[in-house]
Each structure stands twice: as structure tokens, then as C-alpha cells.
Amino acid sequence: IAEFEEMERSQKRWEVKNSVKCKKISECATYDEFKEHVAAAFLKPIDLHKKPEKGKVSSSHDKNVSKILEKATSDDVCSKLSKNLTSMKIQNVTCPKTAAQFDRYWRRSCKTDKDRVDYLRKIPSSEYKVIFKVEGSLSVLGDIVRSLKSQRPKGKTKEYDEFVASTLEGIAEVKGISMICMFLSDEEIDISRDLCKEVQCSKFEGLLD
């Protein structure tokens, strides 16, 4: 009987792990991230609202969680945790080496204009022509100019404008960029022209004519 129970437990463990693999293989941006999810397949989620058993001493972590919950709803906590995790993820990102790496992270992890701009800040201007060395491989130019425009701060903009100008100049060196610009919508072209005037980037602006 013991052998049969062990076989059953083993089968259940395999099913749980396999389920996580099937789900996360298309969601994770890196293999290390995928391995972490698989390794955590058997961990149980913490119930933040569950009260400790009578007579059981709460840990300092439990007490801190309780304090947070006293001041915010679970949705607030989840939202803050999500923002912190996104910020940490962006900080740990390195410059992509290929267009495929760029697209994978851009589509999976850059959910807001701020995320996209933070990601673009990781890429030196000189690297764009290396990353997108295959003609036509830069497929999100419209999203790039929209995000750069939307995140332009009011007031002091010198540092941001220099970053945007440098980014646009780097993109202007990408192979086949003239053809890519032809596929921008009228609205994206107008946004691009306004952005080029604001940051004084005539090199990229010339591609829009």
C-alpha cells in the first residue's frame, strides 16, 4: 500500500510540474525565469487574510503583512507588489543582442509607456543598427515614438530630450528604416514630427518626408 501511495504522489507531482511547464513556457522571457516557476510549482500561496492559529506566535513578516492590510485592500497590496516587481525586472534587464530578444521582452514585459521608455534607456544609441541588422526587423517603431512622446516631462526636459534625440538618431541608422517609416500611420508620423522638432533631431525627421 505504501508503494502504491508513493507512486500516486509521484504521479501528482509530475502532473503539477508538467502543468506549470506548459503554462509558463510561452510566458517567461528567459530560461532562468522559467526554471524558477517550475521549481516553485509545489509552493502554496500565502493567504494574507488568514489569522494565525490560537497559541501560535506570528513571525515579524506576518505582523508586517498585517500592518499593510490594515491600511490597504488586497487589490492595493497586489498593485504595489506588481509595480515593485516590474521596476525590479526593468532594473535587471540588459541591452538585447538581437531583434528577437528585443521583441520578446518588449511584448511580454513592457505593458506601459513608462516600461517601454525604461527599456529603451537600456539600449545605447550605437546598438540599434547592431540589434536590428536584418532589414525590416524593427517592427514596433510606431509604439516607440508614441511612448517617447507620451513620457516627455513638462518643465525641465533637457536630459530626456537628449536621450530621445540619441535614441532616434540610433534608430535612423537601422537598416531599411526608410521602408519601416513608410508603414507608420498618419497619426504616428505627426507624433514623430512633433517629437523630432521638440528634441531637435533632424536626422530622423528627414526620414518622414
Coordinates of N, CA and C in Angstrom, one line a residue, residues 6 27 30 42 58 61 77 84 126 131 144-145 206:
E6 N 3.0 6.1 -2.7 CA 4.2 6.8 -3.2 C 4.1 7.0 -4.7
E27 N 5.2 32.2 -21.5 CA 5.0 33.4 -20.7 C 6.3 34.0 -20.3
T30 N 12.8 34.6 -20.1 CA 14.1 33.9 -20.1 C 14.0 32.5 -19.5
F42 N 5.4 23.6 -6.4 CA 4.8 22.9 -5.3 C 4.5 23.8 -4.1
S58 N 3.1 34.7 15.8 CA 3.2 35.2 14.5 C 4.7 35.7 14.3
H61 N 7.4 38.8 9.8 CA 6.9 39.0 8.5 C 5.3 39.0 8.5
V77 N -2.5 46.2 -2.3 CA -1.2 45.5 -2.0 C -0.7 44.8 -3.2
N84 N 6.4 47.1 -8.0 CA 7.7 46.9 -7.5 C 8.5 45.8 -8.3
S126 N 24.2 53.5 -30.3 CA 25.0 52.8 -31.3 C 24.6 51.4 -31.5
I131 N 21.5 45.5 -33.3 CA 20.3 44.7 -32.9 C 19.4 44.4 -34.0
I144 N 7.2 52.9 -30.3 CA 8.4 53.5 -29.7 C 8.1 55.1 -29.7
V145 N 7.8 55.6 -30.9 CA 7.6 57.1 -30.9 C 6.4 57.5 -30.0
G206 N 14.1 63.8 -41.2 CA 14.2 63.7 -42.7 C 13.7 62.4 -43.3

